[in-house]
Amino acid sequence: MVRFSVSLDRELLEGFDRMRARRGYQCRSEAIRDLIRDKLVETDSQDPMQEVVGSLTLLYHHDTRGLKDTLTELQHHRHGLVLSTLHLHLDHDHCLEILVLRGSSAGVRELADSLSSLKGVLHGRLTVTSTGRRLA
Amino acid sequence: MVRFSVSLDRELLEGFDRMRARRGYQCRSEAIRDLIRDKLVETDSQDPMQEVVGSLTLLYHHDTRGLKDTLTELQHHRHGLVLSTLHLHLDHDHCLEILVLRGSSAGVRELADSLSSLKGVLHGRLTVTSTGRRLA
Amino acid sequence: MVRFSVSLDRELLEGFDRMRARRGYQCRSEAIRDLIRDKLVETDSQDPMQEVVGSLTLLYHHDTRGLKDTLTELQHHRHGLVLSTLHLHLDHDHCLEILVLRGSSAGVRELADSLSSLKGVLHGRLTVTSTGRRLA
Amino acid sequence: MVRFSVSLDRELLEGFDRMRARRGYQCRSEAIRDLIRDKLVETDSQDPMQEVVGSLTLLYHHDTRGLKDTLTELQHHRHGLVLSTLHLHLDHDHCLEILVLRGSSAGVRELADSLSSLKGVLHGRLTVTSTGRRLA
């Protein structure tokens, strides 16, 4: 661990401390580290070649004809990108499927687009995070 | 199913068709439905009382002292909100945990904040989607 | 000015320093202050009663019948919210109008919605910033 | 103008109509066109070479030593990118400056970064829109 010191106006520090308390941070360093990591993840994920981990949330109608087969097929076709899949039955009609993806930022986005655009998929949203490297 | 017709400039239609093809949509109706659903999910999730489904992606160091206990404890404390948890070992040091949450938009966000701000959690990101109702 | 010190892993500091250099920050404190301010502005703007400053960017066809009159009328009707308006002729057909708004977060968003949704307005986007208070 | 028809579930149409009414749209076509344009602008602005129009909102302390000179100098240095600048005195200490930029997505972002990172600039946010072409 290394340290550096930050100088800032008292008023800004008070605002930071209030936000920190509301979000549950117990120490300033941890809150600052999270601000830095969040910015690094955001910046990294704009580079198409950067290796990222993504979680893709798909909401769909399980009884759409052919949908489950196509979902399975596309995942197998790009199986190198799919680490794991979690499936939940939300109610009689709706399924939630969460895919953990790992690969280049461009590859992950492309697979996410092709799954989200299938007929019967009501909502698809990709969250990009990091492989953990460089975030310490 | 009902239908309505949309009038638009030819140039805008061409731009839409190009984007649609690139993202893998086979018909216009499905692409339009997705634009509508995405906007509905975005609008709904701004209402703190609206019931939502969220997936929270947490990246953390598994060997941070006390972290796994605190993560488990907080999830049990709010077990009504946590539908399921998927856990992956990314490498020697890093874990990825994805929690599927369901509850009021405000409750889901508050739990996500309190988990993401724990020391040892390197990155936390909440994706909000819908319970499926109203998206048809 | 007050100071506090931040402890972090060497690898995370190196990532931060690279990002800082690329975005043109000359000292760490200034980059950290900007991360804090950005988060404060984001958090504040979610409170509907918080006073904010917004800039609304509108792109429109100047020859849409009645549009200029309606834009002017709506701005006059809510003149307490509109500090200033900048107008640019982008080409033969397209105008860019930037409105500086000041008021409650909810009021500013409502006016932005009602202007952006007018027929002939091709794109409307609201950026919310702060009145400067509390950002020091 | 051309037309195409959209088929969708009655429930989704009702959700769309409610959202449309709340945001002030008088007809469905206009609301759909705005959803399409918004997605096109978002997609286009991810291409570094795409020509975009941006509005950069800067909030700053006018009495930070050297700031006004540096802001002016940087804008002159990249004068080809800066179409116009609007300046407001928010209160005794704070200024708001809005720059209308036009150029490649990458060039506009780079200038926005270098201005936002200056010491004394409290908040900088870039909004990217289109030149109007292709949005009809």
Coordinates of C-alpha atoms in Angstrom, one line a residue:
Chain A
M1 CA 0.0 0.0 0.0
V2 CA 1.1 3.5 -0.8
R3 CA -0.3 6.9 0.4
F4 CA -0.7 10.3 -1.0
S5 CA -2.5 13.3 0.4
V6 CA -5.3 15.3 -1.2
S7 CA -5.9 18.9 -0.5
L8 CA -9.4 20.3 -1.0
D9 CA -11.7 23.0 0.2
R10 CA -13.4 22.4 3.6
E11 CA -16.9 22.7 2.0
L12 CA -16.1 20.1 -0.6
L13 CA -14.8 17.7 2.1
E14 CA -18.1 18.1 4.0
G15 CA -20.1 17.3 0.9
F16 CA -17.9 14.2 0.3
D17 CA -18.3 13.1 3.9
R18 CA -22.1 13.4 3.8
M19 CA -22.3 11.4 0.5
R20 CA -19.8 8.8 1.9
A21 CA -21.9 8.3 5.1
R22 CA -25.1 8.0 3.1
R23 CA -23.6 5.3 0.8
G24 CA -22.2 3.4 3.8
Y25 CA -18.4 4.0 3.4
Q26 CA -16.6 3.8 6.7
C27 CA -13.4 5.4 5.6
R28 CA -12.4 8.1 3.1
S29 CA -9.7 6.0 1.5
E30 CA -12.1 3.3 0.5
A31 CA -14.6 5.8 -1.0
I32 CA -11.8 7.5 -3.0
R33 CA -10.5 4.1 -4.2
D34 CA -14.0 3.3 -5.4
L35 CA -14.3 6.5 -7.3
I36 CA -10.9 5.8 -9.0
R37 CA -11.8 2.2 -9.8
D38 CA -15.1 3.2 -11.3
K39 CA -13.5 5.7 -13.6
L40 CA -10.8 3.1 -14.6
V41 CA -13.5 0.5 -15.5
E42 CA -15.4 3.2 -17.5
T43 CA -12.3 4.2 -19.4
D44 CA -11.1 0.7 -20.0
S45 CA -14.4 -0.5 -21.4
Q46 CA -14.3 2.0 -24.2
D47 CA -11.2 0.2 -25.7
P48 CA -12.6 -2.6 -28.0
M49 CA -9.6 -4.8 -27.4
Q50 CA -9.5 -4.5 -23.6
E51 CA -10.4 -7.8 -21.8
V52 CA -13.5 -7.2 -19.7
V53 CA -16.0 -9.2 -17.6
G54 CA -19.6 -8.5 -18.4
S55 CA -22.9 -9.5 -16.9
L56 CA -25.8 -9.5 -19.4
T57 CA -29.3 -9.5 -17.9
L58 CA -31.9 -10.8 -20.2
L59 CA -35.6 -10.7 -19.5
Y60 CA -37.8 -12.9 -21.7
H61 CA -41.0 -14.8 -22.3
H62 CA -40.1 -18.5 -22.0
D63 CA -42.9 -19.6 -24.3
T64 CA -41.7 -17.6 -27.4
R65 CA -41.4 -20.2 -30.1
G66 CA -37.8 -21.2 -30.8
L67 CA -36.3 -18.6 -28.3
K68 CA -34.8 -21.0 -25.8
D69 CA -33.2 -23.0 -28.6
T70 CA -31.7 -19.9 -30.2
L71 CA -30.5 -18.6 -26.9
T72 CA -28.7 -21.9 -26.2
E73 CA -27.3 -22.1 -29.7
L74 CA -25.9 -18.6 -29.7
Q75 CA -24.3 -19.2 -26.3
H76 CA -22.7 -22.5 -27.5
H77 CA -21.5 -20.9 -30.7
R78 CA -19.6 -18.3 -28.6
H79 CA -19.0 -20.6 -25.7
G80 CA -15.5 -19.2 -25.2
L81 CA -17.1 -16.0 -24.1
V82 CA -19.7 -17.4 -21.7
L83 CA -18.4 -18.3 -18.3
S84 CA -21.7 -19.1 -16.6
T85 CA -25.4 -18.6 -16.8
L86 CA -28.0 -18.1 -14.0
H87 CA -31.6 -18.7 -14.7
L88 CA -34.6 -17.5 -12.7
H89 CA -38.4 -18.0 -13.2
L90 CA -39.8 -14.7 -12.3
D91 CA -43.5 -15.6 -12.7
H92 CA -45.6 -17.8 -14.9
D93 CA -44.5 -16.1 -18.1
H94 CA -41.2 -14.3 -17.5
C95 CA -37.6 -15.6 -17.2
L96 CA -34.6 -13.8 -16.1
E97 CA -31.3 -15.0 -17.4
I98 CA -27.9 -13.6 -16.4
L99 CA -24.9 -14.5 -18.4
V100 CA -21.4 -13.8 -17.2
L101 CA -19.2 -13.0 -20.2
R102 CA -15.5 -12.6 -20.5
G103 CA -13.5 -11.5 -23.5
S104 CA -12.6 -8.4 -25.5
S105 CA -14.9 -5.5 -24.9
A106 CA -16.0 -5.6 -28.6
G107 CA -16.7 -9.4 -28.5
V108 CA -18.7 -9.1 -25.3
R109 CA -20.8 -6.2 -26.7
E110 CA -21.4 -8.0 -30.0
L111 CA -22.7 -11.2 -28.3
A112 CA -24.8 -9.1 -25.9
D113 CA -26.4 -7.2 -28.9
S114 CA -27.2 -10.4 -30.8
L115 CA -28.9 -12.0 -27.7
S116 CA -30.8 -8.9 -26.7
S117 CA -32.2 -8.3 -30.2
L118 CA -33.9 -11.7 -30.4
K119 CA -37.7 -11.7 -30.6
G120 CA -39.1 -12.6 -27.2
V121 CA -36.3 -10.9 -25.3
L122 CA -38.1 -8.0 -23.6
H123 CA -35.1 -6.3 -22.1
G124 CA -31.4 -6.9 -22.3
R125 CA -28.8 -4.9 -20.5
L126 CA -25.0 -5.4 -20.4
T127 CA -23.0 -4.3 -17.4
V128 CA -19.3 -4.1 -18.0
T129 CA -16.8 -4.6 -15.1
S130 CA -13.2 -5.5 -15.0
T131 CA -11.3 -8.8 -14.7
G132 CA -9.9 -7.4 -11.5
R133 CA -6.4 -6.9 -12.8
R134 CA -5.2 -3.3 -12.3
L135 CA -8.0 -2.6 -9.8
A136 CA -5.7 -4.2 -7.1
Chain B
M1 CA -51.4 -7.8 -30.7
V2 CA -52.4 -4.4 -32.0
R3 CA -50.8 -2.3 -34.8
F4 CA -50.1 1.3 -35.4
S5 CA -48.3 3.0 -38.2
V6 CA -45.3 5.3 -38.0
S7 CA -44.5 8.0 -40.5
L8 CA -41.0 9.2 -40.8
D9 CA -38.6 10.7 -43.2
R10 CA -36.9 8.3 -45.7
E11 CA -33.4 9.3 -44.5
L12 CA -34.3 8.5 -40.8
L13 CA -35.8 5.2 -41.8
E14 CA -32.5 4.3 -43.6
G15 CA -30.5 5.2 -40.6
F16 CA -32.8 3.1 -38.4
D17 CA -32.5 0.1 -40.8
R18 CA -28.7 0.2 -40.8
M19 CA -28.6 0.3 -37.0
R20 CA -31.2 -2.5 -36.8
A21 CA -29.2 -4.7 -39.1
R22 CA -25.9 -4.1 -37.2
R23 CA -27.6 -5.0 -33.9
G24 CA -29.2 -8.1 -35.3
Y25 CA -32.9 -7.3 -35.4
Q26 CA -34.7 -9.1 -38.1
C27 CA -37.9 -7.0 -38.2
R28 CA -38.7 -3.4 -37.5
S29 CA -41.5 -4.1 -35.0
E30 CA -39.1 -5.9 -32.7
A31 CA -36.5 -3.1 -32.8
I32 CA -39.2 -0.5 -32.1
R33 CA -40.7 -2.6 -29.2
D34 CA -37.2 -2.8 -27.7
L35 CA -36.8 1.0 -27.9
I36 CA -40.1 1.4 -26.2
R37 CA -39.4 -1.2 -23.5
D38 CA -36.0 0.3 -22.8
K39 CA -37.5 3.7 -22.2
L40 CA -40.2 2.3 -20.0
V41 CA -37.7 0.5 -17.8
E42 CA -35.6 3.6 -17.6
T43 CA -38.6 5.7 -16.6
D44 CA -40.0 3.2 -14.1
S45 CA -36.8 2.8 -12.3
Q46 CA -36.7 6.5 -11.4
D47 CA -39.8 5.9 -9.2
P48 CA -38.5 4.8 -5.7
M49 CA -41.7 2.8 -5.0
Q50 CA -41.8 0.9 -8.4
E51 CA -41.1 -2.8 -8.1
V52 CA -38.0 -3.7 -10.1
V53 CA -35.7 -6.6 -10.7
G54 CA -32.0 -5.7 -10.4
S55 CA -28.8 -7.5 -11.0
L56 CA -25.9 -6.4 -8.8
T57 CA -22.4 -7.3 -10.1
L58 CA -19.7 -7.3 -7.3
L59 CA -16.1 -7.8 -8.0
Y60 CA -14.0 -8.5 -4.9
H61 CA -10.9 -9.9 -3.3
H62 CA -12.0 -13.1 -1.6
D63 CA -9.2 -12.8 1.0
T64 CA -10.2 -9.5 2.5
R65 CA -10.6 -10.2 6.2
G66 CA -14.3 -10.4 7.2
L67 CA -15.6 -9.5 3.8
K68 CA -17.3 -12.8 2.9
D69 CA -19.0 -12.9 6.3
T70 CA -20.3 -9.3 6.0
L71 CA -21.5 -10.0 2.4
T72 CA -23.4 -13.1 3.6
E73 CA -24.8 -11.3 6.7
L74 CA -26.1 -8.3 4.8
Q75 CA -27.7 -10.5 2.2
H76 CA -29.4 -12.6 5.0
H77 CA -30.5 -9.4 6.8
R78 CA -32.3 -8.3 3.6
H79 CA -33.1 -11.8 2.4
G80 CA -36.5 -10.7 1.1
L81 CA -34.8 -8.7 -1.5
V82 CA -32.3 -11.3 -2.7
L83 CA -33.7 -13.9 -5.1
S84 CA -30.5 -15.7 -6.0
T85 CA -26.7 -15.3 -6.0
L86 CA -24.2 -16.6 -8.6
H87 CA -20.6 -16.8 -7.6
L88 CA -17.5 -17.2 -9.9
H89 CA -13.8 -17.5 -9.2
L90 CA -12.2 -15.2 -11.8
D91 CA -8.6 -16.0 -10.8
H92 CA -6.5 -16.7 -7.7
D93 CA -7.6 -13.5 -6.0
H94 CA -10.7 -12.2 -7.6
C95 CA -14.3 -13.2 -7.2
L96 CA -17.3 -12.1 -9.1
E97 CA -20.7 -12.3 -7.4
I98 CA -24.0 -11.5 -9.1
L99 CA -27.0 -11.0 -7.0
V100 CA -30.5 -11.0 -8.4
L101 CA -32.6 -8.5 -6.4
R102 CA -36.3 -7.9 -6.4
G103 CA -38.1 -5.2 -4.5
S104 CA -38.8 -1.4 -4.6
S105 CA -36.4 0.6 -6.7
A106 CA -35.3 2.4 -3.5
G107 CA -34.8 -0.8 -1.4
V108 CA -32.8 -2.4 -4.2
R109 CA -30.6 0.6 -4.6
E110 CA -30.0 0.9 -0.9
L111 CA -28.9 -2.7 -0.6
A112 CA -26.7 -2.3 -3.7
D113 CA -25.0 0.7 -2.2
S114 CA -24.3 -0.9 1.2
L115 CA -22.8 -4.0 -0.5
S116 CA -20.7 -2.0 -3.1
S117 CA -19.2 0.2 -0.4
L118 CA -17.7 -2.6 1.6
K119 CA -13.9 -2.6 1.9
G120 CA -12.6 -5.3 -0.4
V121 CA -15.3 -4.8 -3.0
L122 CA -13.4 -3.4 -6.0
H123 CA -16.4 -2.7 -8.2
G124 CA -20.1 -2.8 -7.8
R125 CA -22.6 -2.0 -10.5
L126 CA -26.4 -2.3 -10.4
T127 CA -28.4 -3.0 -13.5
V128 CA -32.1 -2.3 -13.1
T129 CA -34.6 -4.1 -15.3
S130 CA -38.3 -4.9 -14.9
T131 CA -40.4 -7.6 -13.4
G132 CA -41.7 -8.2 -16.9
R133 CA -45.1 -6.9 -16.2
R134 CA -46.2 -4.1 -18.5
L135 CA -43.4 -5.0 -21.0
A136 CA -45.7 -7.7 -22.4
Chain C
M1 CA -8.0 24.3 2.3
V2 CA -7.8 21.1 4.3
R3 CA -5.9 17.9 3.6
F4 CA -6.4 14.2 4.1
S5 CA -4.4 11.3 3.0
V6 CA -5.5 8.3 0.9
S7 CA -4.0 4.9 1.1
L8 CA -4.2 2.6 -1.9
D9 CA -2.5 -0.3 -3.6
R10 CA 0.5 0.7 -5.8
E11 CA -1.1 -0.9 -8.9
L12 CA -4.3 1.2 -8.5
L13 CA -2.2 4.3 -8.1
E14 CA -0.4 3.6 -11.3
G15 CA -3.7 3.1 -13.1
F16 CA -5.0 6.4 -11.7
D17 CA -1.8 8.2 -12.7
R18 CA -2.1 6.9 -16.3
M19 CA -5.7 8.0 -16.6
R20 CA -4.9 11.3 -15.0
A21 CA -2.1 12.0 -17.5
R22 CA -4.3 11.1 -20.4
R23 CA -7.1 13.4 -19.4
G24 CA -4.6 16.3 -18.7
Y25 CA -4.6 16.6 -14.9
Q26 CA -1.4 18.1 -13.6
C27 CA -1.9 17.1 -10.0
R28 CA -3.6 14.2 -8.1
S29 CA -5.6 16.5 -5.8
E30 CA -7.3 18.2 -8.7
A31 CA -8.2 14.8 -10.3
I32 CA -9.6 13.5 -7.0
R33 CA -11.6 16.7 -6.4
D34 CA -13.1 16.3 -9.8
L35 CA -14.1 12.7 -9.1
I36 CA -15.8 13.9 -5.9
R37 CA -17.6 16.8 -7.5
D38 CA -18.8 14.7 -10.3
K39 CA -20.4 12.2 -7.8
L40 CA -21.9 15.1 -5.8
V41 CA -23.5 16.6 -8.8
E42 CA -24.9 13.2 -9.9
T43 CA -26.2 12.5 -6.4
D44 CA -27.7 16.0 -6.0
S45 CA -29.5 15.9 -9.3
Q46 CA -31.5 12.9 -8.2
D47 CA -33.3 15.0 -5.6
P48 CA -36.3 16.7 -7.3
M49 CA -36.2 19.7 -5.0
Q50 CA -32.4 20.4 -5.3
E51 CA -31.6 23.6 -7.1
V52 CA -29.6 22.8 -10.2
V53 CA -28.3 24.5 -13.3
G54 CA -29.0 22.7 -16.5
S55 CA -28.0 23.2 -20.1
L56 CA -30.5 21.9 -22.6
T57 CA -29.2 21.2 -26.1
L58 CA -32.0 21.2 -28.8
L59 CA -31.4 20.4 -32.4
Y60 CA -34.2 21.3 -34.7
H61 CA -35.5 22.1 -38.2
H62 CA -36.1 25.8 -38.3
D63 CA -38.7 25.6 -40.9
T64 CA -41.1 23.3 -39.0
R65 CA -44.3 25.2 -39.0
G66 CA -45.1 26.8 -35.7
L67 CA -42.0 25.4 -34.0
K68 CA -40.2 28.6 -33.3
D69 CA -43.3 30.2 -31.9
T70 CA -44.0 27.3 -29.6
L71 CA -40.3 27.2 -28.4
T72 CA -40.5 30.9 -27.6
E73 CA -43.8 30.7 -26.0
L74 CA -42.9 27.8 -23.7
Q75 CA -39.7 29.6 -22.7
H76 CA -41.6 32.7 -21.8
H77 CA -44.2 30.8 -19.9
R78 CA -41.4 29.4 -17.7
H79 CA -39.2 32.4 -18.0
G80 CA -38.1 32.1 -14.4
L81 CA -36.3 28.9 -15.3
V82 CA -34.5 30.2 -18.4
L83 CA -31.4 32.2 -17.7
S84 CA -30.1 32.5 -21.3
T85 CA -30.4 31.0 -24.8
L86 CA -27.7 30.6 -27.4
H87 CA -28.7 30.0 -31.0
L88 CA -26.6 28.6 -33.9
H89 CA -27.4 28.0 -37.5
L90 CA -25.7 24.7 -38.2
D91 CA -26.6 24.6 -41.9
H92 CA -29.4 25.5 -44.3
D93 CA -32.0 23.5 -42.4
H94 CA -30.7 22.8 -38.8
C95 CA -30.6 25.0 -35.8
L96 CA -28.9 24.3 -32.5
E97 CA -30.3 26.1 -29.4
I98 CA -28.8 25.8 -26.0
L99 CA -30.8 26.9 -23.1
V100 CA -29.3 27.6 -19.7
L101 CA -31.9 26.6 -17.1
R102 CA -31.9 27.2 -13.3
G103 CA -34.4 25.9 -10.8
S104 CA -35.5 22.7 -9.0
S105 CA -34.2 19.5 -10.6
A106 CA -37.9 18.5 -11.2
G107 CA -38.8 21.8 -12.8
V108 CA -35.8 21.9 -15.0
R109 CA -36.4 18.3 -16.2
E110 CA -40.1 19.0 -16.9
L111 CA -39.4 22.0 -19.1
A112 CA -36.6 20.0 -20.9
D113 CA -39.1 17.2 -21.6
S114 CA -41.8 19.5 -22.9
L115 CA -39.4 21.3 -25.3
S116 CA -37.6 18.1 -26.4
S117 CA -40.9 16.4 -27.3
L118 CA -42.1 19.1 -29.7
K119 CA -42.5 18.1 -33.3
G120 CA -39.5 19.3 -35.4
V121 CA -37.1 19.0 -32.5
L122 CA -34.8 16.2 -33.7
H123 CA -32.7 15.7 -30.5
G124 CA -32.9 17.1 -27.1
R125 CA -30.5 16.4 -24.3
L126 CA -30.3 17.9 -20.8
T127 CA -27.0 18.1 -18.9
V128 CA -27.4 18.8 -15.2
T129 CA -24.7 20.6 -13.3
S130 CA -24.6 22.5 -10.0
T131 CA -25.1 26.1 -9.0
G132 CA -21.5 25.9 -7.8
R133 CA -22.5 26.0 -4.1
R134 CA -21.0 23.1 -2.1
L135 CA -18.5 22.3 -4.9
A136 CA -16.3 25.0 -3.5
Chain D
M1 CA -42.2 10.8 -45.7
V2 CA -42.6 7.1 -45.6
R3 CA -44.7 4.9 -43.3
F4 CA -44.3 1.5 -41.8
S5 CA -46.5 -0.2 -39.2
V6 CA -45.5 -1.6 -35.9
S7 CA -47.2 -4.6 -34.2
L8 CA -47.0 -4.8 -30.5
D9 CA -48.9 -6.2 -27.5
R10 CA -51.8 -4.1 -26.2
E11 CA -50.2 -3.8 -22.8
L12 CA -46.9 -2.4 -24.2
L13 CA -48.8 0.1 -26.3
E14 CA -50.7 1.3 -23.2
G15 CA -47.4 1.7 -21.3
F16 CA -46.0 3.6 -24.3
D17 CA -49.0 5.9 -24.5
R18 CA -48.8 6.8 -20.8
M19 CA -45.1 7.6 -21.1
R20 CA -45.7 9.6 -24.3
A21 CA -48.4 11.7 -22.6
R22 CA -46.3 12.4 -19.5
R23 CA -43.4 13.6 -21.7
G24 CA -45.7 15.8 -23.8
Y25 CA -45.8 14.0 -27.1
Q26 CA -48.9 14.6 -29.1
C27 CA -48.5 11.8 -31.6
R28 CA -47.0 8.4 -31.6
S29 CA -44.9 8.9 -34.7
E30 CA -43.1 11.8 -33.2
A31 CA -42.3 9.8 -30.0
I32 CA -41.1 6.8 -32.1
R33 CA -38.9 9.1 -34.3
D34 CA -37.3 10.6 -31.1
L35 CA -36.5 7.1 -29.8
I36 CA -34.9 6.2 -33.1
R37 CA -32.9 9.5 -33.3
D38 CA -31.7 9.2 -29.8
K39 CA -30.3 5.7 -30.5
L40 CA -28.7 6.9 -33.7
V41 CA -27.0 9.7 -31.9
E42 CA -25.8 7.4 -29.2
T43 CA -24.4 4.9 -31.7
D44 CA -22.8 7.5 -33.9
S45 CA -21.0 9.2 -31.1
Q46 CA -19.1 6.0 -30.3
D47 CA -17.3 6.2 -33.6
P48 CA -14.2 8.4 -33.1
M49 CA -14.2 9.7 -36.7
Q50 CA -17.9 10.6 -36.8
E51 CA -18.6 14.3 -37.1
V52 CA -20.6 15.5 -34.1
V53 CA -21.8 18.6 -32.4
G54 CA -21.1 18.8 -28.7
S55 CA -22.0 21.3 -26.0
L56 CA -19.5 21.4 -23.2
T57 CA -20.8 22.9 -19.9
L58 CA -18.0 24.2 -17.7
L59 CA -18.6 25.5 -14.1
Y60 CA -15.7 27.4 -12.7
H61 CA -14.4 29.9 -10.2
H62 CA -13.6 33.1 -12.2
D63 CA -10.9 34.2 -9.8
T64 CA -8.7 31.1 -10.1
R65 CA -5.3 32.6 -11.1
G66 CA -4.6 32.1 -14.8
L67 CA -7.7 30.1 -15.5
K68 CA -9.4 32.5 -17.8
D69 CA -6.3 33.0 -19.8
T70 CA -5.7 29.2 -20.2
L71 CA -9.4 28.7 -21.1
T72 CA -9.1 31.3 -23.8
E73 CA -5.8 30.1 -25.1
L74 CA -6.9 26.4 -25.4
Q75 CA -10.0 27.5 -27.2
H76 CA -8.0 29.6 -29.7
H77 CA -5.5 26.8 -30.2
R78 CA -8.4 24.6 -31.3
H79 CA -10.5 27.3 -32.7
G80 CA -11.6 25.1 -35.6
L81 CA -13.5 23.1 -33.1
V82 CA -15.2 25.9 -31.2
L83 CA -18.3 27.3 -32.9
S84 CA -19.5 29.6 -30.1
T85 CA -19.2 30.3 -26.4
L86 CA -21.9 31.5 -24.0
H87 CA -20.9 32.9 -20.7
L88 CA -23.0 33.4 -17.5
H89 CA -22.2 34.9 -14.1
L90 CA -24.0 32.6 -11.8
D91 CA -23.1 34.4 -8.6
H92 CA -20.2 36.4 -7.1
D93 CA -17.8 33.5 -7.5
H94 CA -19.1 31.1 -10.1
C95 CA -19.2 31.2 -13.9
L96 CA -20.9 28.9 -16.3
E97 CA -19.5 28.7 -19.8
I98 CA -21.0 26.7 -22.5
L99 CA -19.0 25.9 -25.6
V100 CA -20.5 24.6 -28.8
L101 CA -18.0 22.3 -30.4
R102 CA -18.1 20.7 -33.9
G103 CA -15.6 18.1 -35.2
S104 CA -14.7 14.5 -35.0
S105 CA -16.1 12.7 -31.9
A106 CA -12.5 12.0 -30.8
G107 CA -11.3 15.6 -31.3
V108 CA -14.4 17.0 -29.5
R109 CA -13.9 14.7 -26.5
E110 CA -10.2 15.4 -26.3
L111 CA -10.7 19.2 -26.1
A112 CA -13.5 18.7 -23.6
D113 CA -11.2 16.6 -21.4
S114 CA -8.4 19.1 -21.5
L115 CA -10.7 22.0 -20.6
S116 CA -12.6 20.1 -17.9
S117 CA -9.3 19.0 -16.1
L118 CA -8.0 22.5 -15.6
K119 CA -7.6 23.6 -12.0
G120 CA -10.5 25.9 -11.0
V121 CA -13.0 24.1 -13.3
L122 CA -15.4 22.6 -10.8
H123 CA -17.5 20.6 -13.2
G124 CA -17.3 19.8 -16.9
R125 CA -19.8 17.8 -18.8
L126 CA -19.9 17.1 -22.5
T127 CA -23.2 16.4 -24.3
V128 CA -22.9 15.0 -27.8
T129 CA -25.6 15.5 -30.4
S130 CA -25.6 15.3 -34.1
T131 CA -24.9 17.7 -36.9
G132 CA -28.5 17.1 -37.9
R133 CA -27.6 15.1 -41.0
R134 CA -29.2 11.7 -41.1
L135 CA -31.7 12.6 -38.4
A136 CA -33.9 14.2 -41.2

